[in-house]
Coordinates of C-alpha atoms in Angstrom, one line a residue:
M1 CA -31.9 8.4 10.0
E2 CA -29.3 9.1 12.6
R3 CA -26.9 6.2 13.3
D4 CA -27.2 4.5 16.6
V5 CA -23.5 4.3 17.4
F6 CA -22.8 3.7 21.1
T7 CA -19.2 4.0 22.3
F8 CA -17.6 2.8 25.6
I9 CA -14.1 3.7 26.7
V10 CA -12.2 2.3 29.6
G11 CA -8.9 3.8 30.5
G12 CA -6.2 3.0 33.2
K13 CA -2.7 1.8 33.8
A14 CA -1.0 -1.1 32.2
G15 CA -1.6 -4.0 34.6
E16 CA -5.1 -3.0 35.5
G17 CA -6.8 -5.2 33.0
V18 CA -7.9 -2.5 30.6
K19 CA -7.6 -4.5 27.4
K20 CA -9.5 -7.4 29.0
S21 CA -12.2 -4.9 30.1
G22 CA -12.5 -3.8 26.5
S23 CA -12.9 -7.3 25.2
V24 CA -15.5 -8.1 27.8
A25 CA -17.4 -4.9 27.0
A26 CA -17.3 -6.0 23.3
S27 CA -18.8 -9.3 24.3
I28 CA -21.6 -7.6 26.3
L29 CA -22.5 -5.4 23.3
A30 CA -22.3 -8.5 21.0
D31 CA -24.7 -10.2 23.3
L32 CA -27.2 -7.5 22.3
G33 CA -26.7 -8.5 18.7
R34 CA -24.9 -5.3 17.9
N35 CA -21.9 -5.0 15.5
I36 CA -18.8 -4.0 17.4
F37 CA -15.4 -2.5 16.7
Q38 CA -12.8 -2.6 19.4
M39 CA -9.5 -0.7 19.3
D40 CA -6.8 -1.1 22.0
D41 CA -4.3 1.8 22.6
Y42 CA -1.3 1.0 24.8
Q43 CA 2.2 2.2 25.5
S44 CA 5.3 0.1 25.3
L45 CA 5.2 -0.6 29.0
I46 CA 4.6 -3.6 31.2
R47 CA 3.0 -1.7 34.0
G48 CA 1.9 1.9 34.5
G49 CA 1.6 4.5 31.7
H50 CA -1.8 4.9 30.0
N51 CA -3.8 2.2 28.3
F52 CA -7.3 2.5 27.0
S53 CA -9.7 0.4 25.0
V54 CA -12.5 1.8 22.8
V55 CA -15.5 -0.3 21.9
S56 CA -18.0 1.2 19.4
S57 CA -21.2 -0.6 18.5
S58 CA -24.1 -0.2 16.1
T59 CA -27.1 -2.2 14.8
G60 CA -25.7 -1.5 11.3
P61 CA -22.2 -1.9 9.8
I62 CA -19.3 -0.4 11.8
T63 CA -15.7 -0.5 10.7
S64 CA -13.9 1.9 13.1
H65 CA -13.8 3.0 16.7
H66 CA -15.3 6.4 17.6
L67 CA -13.7 8.5 20.2
R68 CA -16.8 10.5 21.1
A69 CA -18.1 8.2 23.8
Q70 CA -21.5 7.8 25.6
L71 CA -19.8 6.1 28.6
I72 CA -16.2 6.5 29.8
V73 CA -14.9 4.7 32.8
N74 CA -11.5 5.9 34.1
L75 CA -9.6 3.7 36.5
D76 CA -6.9 6.3 37.2
E77 CA -6.4 10.1 37.3
R78 CA -4.4 10.3 34.0
S79 CA -7.2 8.6 32.1
Y80 CA -9.7 11.0 33.5
H81 CA -7.8 14.0 32.3
L82 CA -7.0 12.5 28.9
H83 CA -10.6 11.3 28.2
R84 CA -12.8 13.9 29.8
Q85 CA -13.0 15.9 26.6
E86 CA -14.3 12.8 24.7
V87 CA -17.6 12.5 26.5
A88 CA -20.5 12.8 24.0
E89 CA -23.2 15.4 24.6
D90 CA -25.5 12.8 26.2
G91 CA -22.6 10.9 27.7
I92 CA -21.5 9.9 31.2
L93 CA -18.0 10.2 32.7
V94 CA -17.3 7.7 35.5
Y95 CA -14.1 7.9 37.6
N96 CA -12.4 6.1 40.4
S97 CA -13.1 8.4 43.4
D98 CA -10.3 6.7 45.4
V99 CA -7.6 8.3 43.2
M100 CA -9.2 11.7 42.6
S101 CA -10.5 14.2 45.1
E102 CA -12.6 16.5 42.9
A103 CA -13.8 15.7 39.5
E104 CA -16.7 16.1 37.2
G105 CA -18.9 13.1 36.6
I106 CA -19.8 10.1 38.7
G107 CA -17.3 8.9 41.2
L108 CA -17.2 5.3 42.4
P109 CA -14.8 3.9 45.1
M110 CA -13.4 1.2 42.8
T111 CA -10.0 0.8 44.6
S112 CA -11.2 0.9 48.2
E113 CA -13.9 -1.7 47.4
A114 CA -11.3 -3.8 45.6
K115 CA -9.1 -3.7 48.6
K116 CA -11.6 -5.8 50.5
F117 CA -10.4 -8.7 48.3
P118 CA -7.1 -10.2 47.4
R119 CA -5.0 -8.6 44.6
P120 CA -7.1 -5.4 44.3
D121 CA -5.0 -3.9 41.6
L122 CA -6.1 -6.7 39.2
R123 CA -9.7 -6.4 40.1
V124 CA -10.6 -2.8 39.2
G125 CA -11.1 -3.8 35.6
V126 CA -14.2 -5.7 36.6
A127 CA -15.7 -2.4 37.9
S128 CA -15.6 -1.0 34.4
I129 CA -17.7 -3.7 32.8
T130 CA -20.1 -3.8 35.8
V131 CA -20.7 0.0 35.3
L132 CA -21.3 -0.7 31.6
A133 CA -23.8 -3.4 32.3
A134 CA -25.7 -1.2 34.8
A135 CA -25.7 1.7 32.3
L136 CA -27.2 -0.6 29.7
G137 CA -30.0 -1.6 32.1
L138 CA -28.8 -5.2 32.4
D139 CA -29.2 -7.0 35.7
M140 CA -26.8 -8.5 38.2
D141 CA -27.7 -12.0 37.1
Y142 CA -26.4 -11.2 33.7
V143 CA -23.2 -9.6 35.1
E144 CA -22.6 -12.9 37.0
E145 CA -22.9 -14.8 33.8
V146 CA -20.4 -12.5 32.1
I147 CA -17.9 -12.8 34.9
A148 CA -18.3 -16.6 35.0
R149 CA -17.6 -16.6 31.2
E150 CA -14.8 -14.0 31.1
Y151 CA -13.1 -13.9 34.5
K152 CA -12.9 -17.5 35.5
R153 CA -10.1 -17.1 38.0
D154 CA -11.1 -16.1 41.5
L155 CA -14.7 -16.2 40.3
E156 CA -16.3 -15.8 43.8
N157 CA -14.4 -12.7 44.7
N158 CA -14.9 -11.1 41.3
V159 CA -18.7 -11.7 41.6
A160 CA -18.7 -10.2 45.1
Y161 CA -16.8 -7.2 44.0
A162 CA -19.0 -6.7 41.0
S163 CA -22.1 -6.9 43.1
R164 CA -20.8 -4.1 45.4
I165 CA -19.9 -1.9 42.4
F166 CA -23.3 -2.7 40.8
E167 CA -25.1 -1.6 44.0
L168 CA -23.2 1.7 43.9
A169 CA -23.6 2.4 40.2
R170 CA -27.2 1.4 39.4
P171 CA -28.9 4.3 41.4
K172 CA -26.8 6.8 39.5
I173 CA -26.6 5.4 36.0
G174 CA -28.9 2.4 35.8
G175 CA -30.6 2.0 32.5
R176 CA -29.3 5.3 31.0
F177 CA -28.5 3.6 27.7
P178 CA -31.3 1.2 26.7
L179 CA -29.7 0.1 23.4
E180 CA -31.6 -1.3 20.5
R181 CA -30.7 -4.9 19.9
G182 CA -29.4 -5.9 16.5
N183 CA -29.0 -9.0 14.3
A184 CA -25.2 -9.1 14.0
T185 CA -23.6 -12.4 13.4
G186 CA -20.1 -13.7 13.8
K187 CA -17.6 -13.7 16.6
A188 CA -15.5 -10.7 17.4
I189 CA -11.9 -11.5 16.5
Y190 CA -8.7 -9.4 16.1
G191 CA -7.1 -8.9 12.8
A192 CA -4.1 -10.9 13.9
E193 CA -6.4 -13.8 14.8
A194 CA -8.0 -13.5 11.3
I195 CA -4.5 -13.7 9.7
A196 CA -3.6 -16.7 11.8
L197 CA -6.9 -18.5 11.0
G198 CA -6.5 -17.7 7.3
A199 CA -3.1 -19.3 7.4
L200 CA -4.6 -22.4 9.1
A201 CA -7.4 -22.5 6.5
G202 CA -4.8 -22.3 3.7
G203 CA -2.9 -25.3 4.9
L204 CA -0.2 -23.9 7.1
D205 CA 2.2 -26.4 8.7
L206 CA 4.7 -24.2 10.4
Y207 CA 4.9 -20.7 11.8
M208 CA 8.1 -19.1 13.1
A209 CA 8.7 -15.7 14.6
Y210 CA 10.8 -13.7 17.0
P211 CA 8.3 -11.6 19.0
M212 CA 7.9 -8.1 17.9
T213 CA 4.9 -5.8 18.2
P214 CA 2.5 -5.7 16.5
S215 CA 3.2 -9.0 14.8
S216 CA 3.4 -11.0 18.1
P217 CA -0.3 -11.7 18.5
I218 CA -0.1 -14.0 15.4
L219 CA 2.6 -16.1 17.1
H220 CA 0.7 -16.1 20.4
F221 CA -2.5 -17.3 18.7
L222 CA -0.9 -20.0 16.7
A223 CA 1.2 -21.2 19.7
A224 CA -2.1 -21.6 21.7
Q225 CA -4.4 -22.8 18.9
G226 CA -2.3 -24.3 16.2
R227 CA -1.5 -27.8 17.5
P228 CA -5.0 -29.3 17.0
F229 CA -4.6 -28.3 13.3
G230 CA -1.2 -29.9 13.1
V231 CA 0.6 -26.5 13.1
H232 CA 3.8 -25.9 15.0
A233 CA 4.5 -22.4 16.1
L234 CA 8.2 -21.7 17.0
H235 CA 9.7 -18.8 18.8
L236 CA 13.3 -18.7 17.6
E237 CA 16.3 -16.7 18.7
S238 CA 16.3 -14.1 16.0
E239 CA 14.5 -13.0 12.8
V240 CA 17.6 -14.1 10.8
S241 CA 17.0 -17.7 12.1
V242 CA 13.3 -17.4 11.5
A243 CA 13.6 -16.5 7.8
N244 CA 16.4 -18.9 7.0
M245 CA 14.7 -21.8 8.7
A246 CA 11.5 -21.0 6.8
V247 CA 13.3 -21.4 3.5
G248 CA 14.7 -24.7 4.7
A249 CA 11.3 -25.9 5.9
S250 CA 9.8 -25.2 2.5
F251 CA 12.6 -27.3 0.9
A252 CA 11.3 -30.2 3.0
G253 CA 7.7 -29.5 1.8
A254 CA 6.3 -27.6 4.8
R255 CA 3.8 -24.8 4.1
V256 CA 5.5 -22.2 6.2
A257 CA 4.9 -18.6 7.3
V258 CA 6.9 -16.1 9.3
G259 CA 6.0 -12.8 10.8
S260 CA 7.7 -9.7 12.1
S261 CA 7.6 -5.9 12.1
G262 CA 9.9 -3.0 11.2
G263 CA 13.5 -3.7 12.1
G264 CA 12.8 -7.4 12.5
F265 CA 11.6 -7.7 9.0
A266 CA 14.7 -5.8 7.9
L267 CA 16.7 -8.6 9.4
M268 CA 14.8 -11.0 7.2
A269 CA 15.7 -9.1 4.0
E270 CA 18.7 -11.3 3.1
A271 CA 16.7 -14.5 3.5
F272 CA 13.9 -12.9 1.5
S273 CA 16.3 -12.7 -1.4
L274 CA 17.5 -16.2 -0.7
A275 CA 13.9 -17.3 -1.1
G276 CA 13.7 -15.4 -4.4
M277 CA 16.8 -17.2 -5.8
M278 CA 15.9 -20.6 -4.4
E279 CA 12.3 -20.1 -5.5
A280 CA 11.1 -21.0 -2.0
P281 CA 7.4 -20.7 -1.2
V282 CA 7.4 -18.7 2.0
L283 CA 4.7 -16.4 3.3
F284 CA 6.2 -13.4 5.1
I285 CA 3.9 -11.3 7.3
L286 CA 5.0 -7.7 7.8
A287 CA 2.9 -5.9 10.5
S288 CA 3.7 -2.2 10.3
R289 CA 4.1 0.1 13.3
S290 CA 5.1 3.7 13.6
S291 CA 8.8 3.9 12.6
P292 CA 11.7 4.2 11.5
S293 CA 13.8 2.1 13.9
T294 CA 12.0 1.5 17.2
G295 CA 9.9 4.5 16.5
V296 CA 6.6 4.4 18.5
P297 CA 6.4 0.7 18.6
T298 CA 2.9 0.1 19.9
Y299 CA 1.2 2.4 17.5
T300 CA 0.2 2.3 13.8
E301 CA 1.5 3.6 10.5
Q302 CA 1.6 2.7 6.8
A303 CA 5.1 3.7 6.0
D304 CA 6.5 0.2 5.2
L305 CA 4.7 0.1 1.9
K306 CA 7.7 0.8 -0.4
F307 CA 10.0 -1.3 1.9
A308 CA 7.7 -4.3 1.4
I309 CA 7.6 -3.8 -2.4
S310 CA 11.4 -3.4 -2.8
V311 CA 12.9 -5.4 0.1
G312 CA 15.8 -7.7 -0.9
H313 CA 18.6 -7.5 -3.4
G314 CA 18.4 -8.4 -7.1
D315 CA 15.5 -8.9 -9.5
F316 CA 13.0 -11.6 -8.6
P317 CA 9.2 -11.9 -8.4
R318 CA 7.3 -11.4 -5.3
V319 CA 3.7 -10.7 -4.3
V320 CA 2.7 -8.0 -1.8
A321 CA -0.9 -7.6 -0.7
C322 CA -2.6 -5.8 2.1
P323 CA -6.0 -6.5 3.6
G324 CA -8.5 -3.7 4.2
T325 CA -10.7 -5.3 6.8
V326 CA -10.5 -8.1 9.4
E327 CA -12.6 -10.4 7.3
E328 CA -10.4 -9.8 4.2
A329 CA -7.4 -10.6 6.3
F330 CA -8.6 -14.1 6.7
Y331 CA -9.2 -14.9 3.1
L332 CA -6.2 -12.9 1.8
T333 CA -3.8 -14.7 4.0
A334 CA -5.0 -18.1 2.7
D335 CA -4.8 -16.7 -0.9
L336 CA -1.3 -15.5 -0.4
L337 CA -0.1 -18.8 1.1
G338 CA -1.6 -20.4 -2.0
L339 CA 0.2 -17.9 -4.3
A340 CA 3.5 -18.6 -2.6
W341 CA 3.1 -22.3 -3.4
R342 CA 1.6 -21.9 -6.8
F343 CA 4.4 -19.7 -8.0
Q344 CA 7.2 -20.8 -5.6
S345 CA 8.0 -17.2 -4.7
P346 CA 8.3 -15.2 -1.5
V347 CA 5.0 -13.5 -0.7
I348 CA 4.4 -10.7 1.7
L349 CA 1.2 -10.0 3.6
L350 CA 1.5 -6.4 4.6
T351 CA -0.7 -5.1 7.4
E352 CA -0.6 -2.6 10.3
K353 CA -1.0 -2.5 14.0
H354 CA -4.5 -0.9 13.6
L355 CA -5.9 -3.9 11.8
G356 CA -3.9 -6.6 13.6
E357 CA -4.8 -5.3 17.1
S358 CA -8.4 -4.2 16.5
A359 CA -11.3 -6.5 16.7
M360 CA -14.7 -6.7 15.0
N361 CA -17.4 -9.4 14.6
V362 CA -17.0 -11.3 11.3
S363 CA -18.4 -14.5 9.8
L364 CA -15.7 -16.6 8.3
D365 CA -16.1 -19.5 6.0
P366 CA -13.0 -21.7 6.0
F367 CA -14.3 -23.6 2.9
R368 CA -14.0 -20.4 0.9
A369 CA -10.4 -20.1 1.7
T370 CA -7.7 -21.0 -0.8
W371 CA -5.8 -24.2 -0.1
A372 CA -2.1 -24.0 -0.9
E373 CA -1.3 -26.4 -3.7
P374 CA 2.1 -26.9 -5.3
V375 CA 2.9 -27.8 -8.9
L376 CA 4.5 -31.2 -8.3
H377 CA 6.9 -33.4 -10.1
S378 CA 5.1 -36.7 -10.7
D379 CA 8.0 -39.0 -9.6
V380 CA 7.2 -38.7 -5.9
G381 CA 6.8 -41.8 -3.8
G382 CA 6.9 -44.0 -6.9
G383 CA 3.6 -42.9 -8.3
P384 CA 1.7 -39.9 -9.7
L385 CA 0.2 -37.3 -7.6
S386 CA -2.7 -35.0 -8.5
T387 CA -3.1 -31.3 -8.2
P388 CA -6.5 -30.9 -9.7
S389 CA -6.7 -27.2 -9.6
L390 CA -3.4 -26.6 -11.2
G391 CA -3.7 -28.7 -14.3
A392 CA -1.3 -31.2 -15.8
L393 CA 1.6 -32.6 -13.9
E394 CA 5.2 -32.5 -14.9
P395 CA 6.1 -35.9 -16.4
A396 CA 8.9 -37.9 -15.0
Q397 CA 12.2 -36.8 -16.5
E398 CA 14.4 -39.5 -18.0
D399 CA 17.5 -37.4 -17.4
G400 CA 16.8 -36.8 -13.8
Y401 CA 14.9 -34.3 -11.8
R402 CA 15.5 -30.7 -12.8
R403 CA 14.6 -28.4 -9.9
Y404 CA 14.7 -25.3 -12.0
R405 CA 13.4 -26.7 -15.3
F406 CA 12.7 -24.0 -17.8
T407 CA 8.9 -23.7 -18.4
D408 CA 6.7 -21.2 -20.2
S409 CA 5.3 -20.0 -16.9
G410 CA 8.7 -20.0 -15.1
V411 CA 7.3 -22.4 -12.5
S412 CA 9.2 -25.6 -12.2
P413 CA 7.6 -28.7 -10.6
L414 CA 8.5 -29.4 -7.0
L415 CA 9.9 -32.6 -5.6
F416 CA 10.6 -33.1 -1.9
P417 CA 12.8 -35.5 0.0
P418 CA 13.0 -38.4 0.5
S419 CA 13.4 -39.3 -3.2
S420 CA 15.7 -41.3 -5.4
Q421 CA 16.2 -38.1 -7.4
V422 CA 18.8 -35.4 -6.6
I423 CA 17.0 -32.3 -5.3
K424 CA 19.3 -29.3 -5.2
W425 CA 18.3 -25.8 -4.2
N426 CA 21.0 -23.2 -4.6
S427 CA 21.6 -19.6 -3.4
Y428 CA 24.2 -19.2 -6.2
E429 CA 23.0 -18.7 -9.7
H430 CA 22.4 -22.2 -11.1
D431 CA 21.4 -24.2 -14.1
E432 CA 18.2 -26.3 -14.3
Y433 CA 19.5 -29.0 -12.0
G434 CA 20.5 -26.4 -9.4
I435 CA 24.2 -26.7 -10.1
T436 CA 26.2 -23.5 -9.6
T437 CA 27.1 -21.6 -12.7
D438 CA 28.6 -18.2 -13.5
Q439 CA 28.4 -18.6 -17.2
P440 CA 26.6 -15.8 -19.0
E441 CA 24.1 -17.8 -21.0
P442 CA 22.6 -19.9 -18.2
T443 CA 22.7 -16.8 -15.9
A444 CA 20.6 -14.8 -18.4
R445 CA 18.2 -17.7 -19.0
M446 CA 17.6 -18.2 -15.3
H447 CA 16.9 -14.5 -14.9
E448 CA 14.4 -14.8 -17.8
K449 CA 12.8 -17.8 -16.2
R450 CA 12.2 -15.9 -12.9
Y451 CA 10.9 -12.9 -14.8
R452 CA 8.4 -15.1 -16.8
K453 CA 7.1 -16.1 -13.4
R454 CA 6.2 -12.5 -12.6
Q455 CA 4.3 -12.3 -15.9
A456 CA 2.5 -15.5 -14.9
I457 CA 1.6 -14.0 -11.6
I458 CA 0.2 -11.0 -13.3
E459 CA -1.9 -13.1 -15.7
H460 CA -3.2 -15.1 -12.7
L461 CA -4.1 -11.9 -10.8
R462 CA -6.0 -10.5 -13.8
G463 CA -8.4 -13.3 -13.3
T464 CA -8.9 -12.6 -9.6
K465 CA -10.2 -9.7 -7.5
T466 CA -7.3 -7.3 -6.8
V467 CA -9.2 -4.1 -6.1
N468 CA -12.2 -3.5 -3.9
V469 CA -14.6 -0.7 -4.9
Y470 CA -17.1 0.5 -2.3
G471 CA -20.0 2.8 -3.2
E472 CA -20.6 4.8 -6.3
G473 CA -20.8 8.4 -7.4
G474 CA -19.3 11.4 -5.6
P475 CA -15.6 11.9 -5.3
V476 CA -13.2 9.0 -5.8
I477 CA -11.3 8.1 -2.6
F478 CA -8.2 5.9 -2.8
S479 CA -7.1 4.1 0.3
Y480 CA -5.5 0.8 1.2
G481 CA -5.0 -1.4 4.3
S482 CA -6.7 -0.5 7.6
S483 CA -7.2 3.1 6.4
T484 CA -10.0 1.7 4.3
M485 CA -12.0 0.7 7.4
S486 CA -11.6 4.3 8.6
V487 CA -12.7 5.8 5.3
L488 CA -15.8 3.6 5.1
E489 CA -16.8 4.5 8.7
A490 CA -16.2 8.2 8.0
L491 CA -18.5 8.1 5.0
R492 CA -21.3 6.6 7.1
T493 CA -20.6 9.1 9.9
G494 CA -20.6 12.1 7.6
G495 CA -23.4 10.9 5.3
I496 CA -21.0 11.3 2.4
Q497 CA -21.5 9.7 -1.0
A498 CA -18.2 8.6 -2.6
T499 CA -16.5 5.8 -4.5
V500 CA -13.8 4.2 -2.4
V501 CA -11.1 2.4 -4.3
Q502 CA -8.9 0.0 -2.3
P503 CA -6.2 -2.0 -4.2
T504 CA -5.6 -5.2 -2.2
Y505 CA -2.6 -6.2 -4.3
L506 CA 0.3 -3.7 -4.3
E507 CA 2.9 -5.8 -6.1
P508 CA 2.3 -6.6 -8.9
F509 CA 0.2 -3.5 -8.9
P510 CA -3.2 -4.0 -10.6
V511 CA -2.7 -1.3 -13.2
W512 CA -5.3 -3.0 -15.4
E513 CA -8.0 -2.2 -12.8
L514 CA -6.9 1.3 -11.9
E515 CA -6.2 3.0 -15.2
R516 CA -9.9 3.9 -15.4
Y517 CA -9.3 6.4 -12.6
R518 CA -6.8 8.5 -14.4
G519 CA -7.9 12.1 -14.4
S520 CA -10.3 11.6 -11.5
N521 CA -8.0 13.5 -9.1
P522 CA -8.9 11.2 -6.2
I523 CA -8.7 12.0 -2.5
V524 CA -5.9 9.8 -1.3
V525 CA -6.1 8.7 2.4
E526 CA -3.1 7.0 4.0
Q527 CA -0.9 7.0 7.1
S528 CA 2.5 8.1 5.7
V529 CA 4.1 11.6 5.9
A530 CA 5.8 11.0 2.6
G531 CA 2.6 9.9 0.8
Q532 CA 4.0 6.5 -0.3
F533 CA 0.7 5.2 -1.5
S534 CA -0.2 8.3 -3.5
A535 CA 3.3 8.0 -5.1
L536 CA 2.6 4.4 -5.9
I537 CA -0.7 4.9 -7.7
R538 CA 0.9 7.8 -9.6
E539 CA 4.0 5.9 -10.7
Q540 CA 2.3 2.6 -11.4
A541 CA -1.1 3.5 -12.7
G542 CA -0.8 7.1 -13.8
V543 CA -3.4 8.2 -11.3
S544 CA -2.3 11.6 -10.1
S545 CA -3.8 13.7 -7.4
D546 CA -3.3 16.9 -5.5
R547 CA -5.8 16.0 -2.7
F548 CA -4.2 14.2 0.2
I549 CA -5.3 13.3 3.7
R550 CA -2.4 11.9 5.7
R551 CA -2.0 11.0 9.3
Y552 CA 1.4 10.0 10.8
D553 CA 1.1 10.5 14.6
G554 CA 0.8 6.8 15.2
R555 CA -3.0 7.0 15.7
P556 CA -5.6 5.7 13.3
F557 CA -8.0 8.0 11.7
E558 CA -11.0 8.9 13.8
P559 CA -14.2 8.8 11.6
S560 CA -15.8 12.1 12.5
E561 CA -12.5 14.0 12.0
L562 CA -11.8 12.2 8.8
A563 CA -15.4 12.9 7.5
Q564 CA -14.8 16.6 8.1
Q565 CA -11.5 16.4 6.2
I566 CA -13.1 14.6 3.3
K567 CA -15.9 17.2 3.1
E568 CA -13.4 20.0 3.0
M569 CA -11.7 18.3 0.1
M570 CA -14.9 17.8 -1.9

């Protein structure tokens, strides 16, 4: 049975409300009960340039945008020329006839009609979703409901403008796409929102960041939504301040996360090692973009993989994990916040622009999310505390609290101020009390303590799900992160049977789950010119391959193109 994918594209200049139009289009398709996937493409510009939003929908699962569109609405001339080749065989191209004299498709006077109202440049985005509603056979009453829901400012003028566009569009395209309704559930959210919600569900107290695309939406979301949950979101003066304050906040007992991208995360590297030495539980979020340096800052790539795994100086344990879907981003963020606290180590959530700034409808259960719990010293507040999921407590120590007490797991019980005990965290090498030392024996023993913690992390991960496997039979395809969504959609699009293997954890690498694929010569799909992921699975798990599909132009895989590449590899 042919899939019923319907794709809508709206293109225009930055400042014309293109992204908003995409989000509203997604809500319209969601109202039909259809699963949706929205991807926003934009340049690093405040105004002008070229922005577009792609919204693909289906009654079945969908995990990627499709660029072959049934309906494309272009608000400016550049968008028309860039997207005219993407119209599907049965598709319609609509353009703004006020900015183009001759063009193929259906022209509508979007700008001249908008000029009848205040601030016309901000109003043309309403035209695009009105055209979509007309093409789907929806009526003007419904359009008014949508505008009242989504464009609350200047509601009367927006409705009047939409009514005029609807009158012009309906005779030409009315009811051209009577889509089948679906039974999709869940609200459409962006990956960055899922990460933020996962952190909230995991017990986050404090989030700090210096804005940097594509990590900024996490800060924006928590700044707007965090306070009812008791979460403070702080915009500090630099990434150096962010990371160091996070370590200090964890000393005081705050469950803390920080986020950045590329060069901003590089500035956090020294504090990352500080967290390793102090054994500070901090969740670092690294949202990758096309790099090095400033690179192509509003586009996507997966070339920060080895950076995340090796960032910082010296040997110390860390956890690095990367979600493959928006839904997984929610649960994995909570899990990682929990791991940071369970093992008192810096932890990295590695993601990419494509996941963070793409939206799909998901159903999230906050009660399934891990709650960050520390191993606590019992002499807190004069009485015992309980950490039911983590077993026995550390008994009170007659010779005083030892912050870095040697244990079999390498994990020393935490104690927070205020306390009658001395609590000393130290960036220098130290003894069990946190007192500075440069003597060889305690130096070696403290190294061994931290290394035992890495072994404890591995033993913990062995009892959890560290690798997702989708499908069975056919060729083995390795992917990770947002490329997994693209691969799954490519298989549906191309009708390809395959086994998709997606390691969620990248450090420690789940060798115990992947050894079985040695000799499978998998197809490795990633967004890195150097093939960092294929090198990782070869070096760590002994899974070698000579079949690679790599994209590194800043754009995510398009499913029909990727399906063809996979077929050629089979």
